[in-house]
Amino acid sequence: MSYLLKRIVFYVFTAWAAITINFFIPRAIPGDPVQALITRSRGQMTTEAVQSLYVLFGLDKDASLAEQYFSYLGQLLRGDLGLSFTYFPSPVSQVLGDGLPWTLGLVGITTVLGFLIGTALGTGIGWRRGSWADALIPVTTFVSSIPYFWLGLIAIALLTGPDSFFPASGAYDNGLVPNPDLEFIGSVVQHGILPAFTILVSSMAGWILSMRNMMVTVASEDYVTVAHAKGLSDRRVMVGYAARNALLPNVSGFALSLGFIVGGTLLVEIVFSYPGLGLQLFQAVGAKDYPLMQGIFLIITLSVLLANFLADVAYLALDPRTRREG
Amino acid sequence: MTDAVLEIRGLNVDYGLGEDAVHAIRDVDLTLHRGEVLGLAGESGSGKSTLAYGLTRLLPPPGVITGGEVLYHPDGGDPVDVLRMDHAALRRFRWAETAIVFQGAMNSLNPVHRISTQLTDVIKAHDPRGTSAARLARARELLHLVGISADRLESYPHQLSGGMRQRVMIGMALALEPKVVIMDEPTTALDVVVQRQILRQLVELRERLGFSVVFITHDLSLLVEFSDRIAIMYGGRIVEEAASADLYRDPLHPYSHGLLNSFPALRGPKRELTGIPGSPPDLRGMPSGCAFHPRCPHAMERCGVEVPVLGVPPDKSTTAHVAVDQRSPADRTVACWLHPVHDDGF
């Protein structure tokens, strides 16, 4: 348990460091958000408007860096991430709130599904080593080396078009208002199939490959032979003795990939114009929308930390050798 | 004839298929009698472990059994050929009738499961109707049997010492009260003190529970002490089989002689340890004739040409202590041209 506590302290410290860096980096950039907004409106602003913007962004008070830092921390605790430039005057937290569910829904579901299906397939293929199933291995190696945005481009080029069932962009039909009714959900699913499919195919291949290789390694361990000699059923040996141990390296890989759900699918969201965080980040970079970028980076950092923490917990739960007791 | 529990007849095991196959076991005949400890000795690569894996059908690929039969005689039933059992029958046979204690004490237990899980799952697999409380009680009893306190039940393997782990494995082997326990170098990874403790315990348990043991080791000195009969393997064949006292006093095969001379006696005058010159044969390119002839100090011309047949040596068929025992002279066999065998139908 003390091990877990140490990890928690470590993660809290890392999170603090990330937040602090997040605070200082934009302040190291020349110019200020008001200047950026003036540039965006091509200078067509009255002095009063500029002045009120300074008040709005809190830049009128001549606060010291330390004061700014602590008020930043305070705002952060209240979930206040400032105002977005691109979606002005929406607060960043609201913009993120709009994008996050789409990213979590699309990439989260496909990441989990890809892991589950890939691991199950890899288990089977590794267990029946030398059978026809081994022929799948070169295919998965090939597929796993394809970047998924490229797969997405190919899918769009081949499968979408004016008469196609698959839409090429967006998360739902533009004519619909987000409601939890059947029509809207159907539209979401219809829009999600292609991007989900491309992520699933390329991420699954990696899981199949690593699980298969671990299964082959573990299957020659003595305790697997002992399990056979004990007359346990083939299924029990495969699941309880081989797959259970082969899973361990994959679990930490899976937890890490959870951390990259938010940041890792930028390209898929761009390719499919999917309104998630990735697309928002892309737009924020294009528009020099620093508050939004900051907010997204913060979410990416925190999700990677959370995923690492989950990996630690999962490992503790699955591998008794990592527990430092007795 | 003494009561046989396991009869191996003409067993052949290859690694690989076709032209490149390596013959690891050739025409091995071996009989294990009820309640005895049969020692199986030989250098590394002589096929001892392959024999153990082969007769339980646990050979890892590319091992293939290419011929022979392994007859198991259940109590008061007809003998069954283990090599021709279907999967379900084989699964019921394993552990319930023939349990194995493997070479790697350290790796025989799955590191992520508790000792209790690994002791009870085998009981559950063979008797799914029992309650989990009964299984746990049995697991506790098994640990007690091998001298480990029951509170270790909830430990993980890495929390036990090597000796304790091997004891757990022995306890596990006895879980279903098998008639035969095969021990494949069970104590090789342990230091001599622990080794001796475990073996003594094993002998005790055998006297109490009455199972038969096939004890595989490269350490002939251990076998001389702990086993009733010893079979010596060389290059995939059995070259000599005798009561352990006979073998110790009067080894007939030059290879057995060499093995016995490679460890010092505890008492008696000092003598120079000779060992055996050369190294074990490469199974891919076995010498013609007797596989041992390139290393044999008594090699004759005939040895390089003809494979000697395992049989009863004429000149040694009645030694005094064999006559005292009720064993027939056929209990002693050797495959060497120094002791040419009568043509008795082999």
XYZ file of C-alpha atoms in Angstrom, chain A residues 221-223 225-226 228-234 236 240-241 244-245 248 318-321 323 325-326, chain B residues 53 58 91 94-95 102 104 107-113 117-118 121-122 125-126 156 158-159 169 172:
50
model
C 7.128 -21.990 -19.421
C 7.354 -24.879 -16.988
C 4.199 -23.931 -15.152
C 3.595 -27.804 -18.850
C 2.726 -28.551 -15.228
C -1.117 -29.666 -18.772
C 0.307 -32.508 -16.719
C -2.264 -31.799 -14.025
C -4.961 -32.707 -16.516
C -6.607 -29.287 -16.425
C -8.862 -28.556 -19.364
C -7.200 -26.970 -22.370
C -8.322 -23.502 -18.231
C -5.679 -19.254 -16.344
C -2.046 -20.157 -16.889
C -3.138 -14.632 -17.551
C 0.640 -14.284 -17.539
C 0.899 -8.530 -18.044
C -2.395 -8.545 -11.627
C 1.175 -9.331 -10.665
C 1.729 -10.245 -7.025
C 5.494 -9.944 -7.474
C 3.539 -5.899 -4.300
C 4.640 -6.915 1.244
C 6.095 -9.590 3.542
C 7.695 -36.462 -21.132
C 3.760 -33.987 -22.631
C -6.891 -35.664 -19.092
C -2.988 -37.289 -15.919
C -2.221 -36.475 -12.302
C 9.454 -31.359 -12.830
C 12.563 -26.571 -12.526
C 9.359 -22.306 -12.496
C 6.836 -25.048 -11.951
C 4.516 -22.774 -10.024
C 2.697 -19.985 -11.793
C 3.981 -16.736 -10.238
C 0.635 -14.945 -10.393
C -1.543 -17.506 -8.627
C -5.294 -21.852 -6.211
C -2.683 -24.073 -7.787
C -7.515 -26.343 -9.294
C -6.149 -29.799 -9.989
C -10.479 -30.458 -12.486
C -10.661 -34.118 -11.537
C 2.511 -16.526 -3.796
C 7.902 -15.862 -4.948
C 7.366 -15.686 -1.197
C 5.218 -29.435 -6.020
C 0.727 -31.179 -5.392
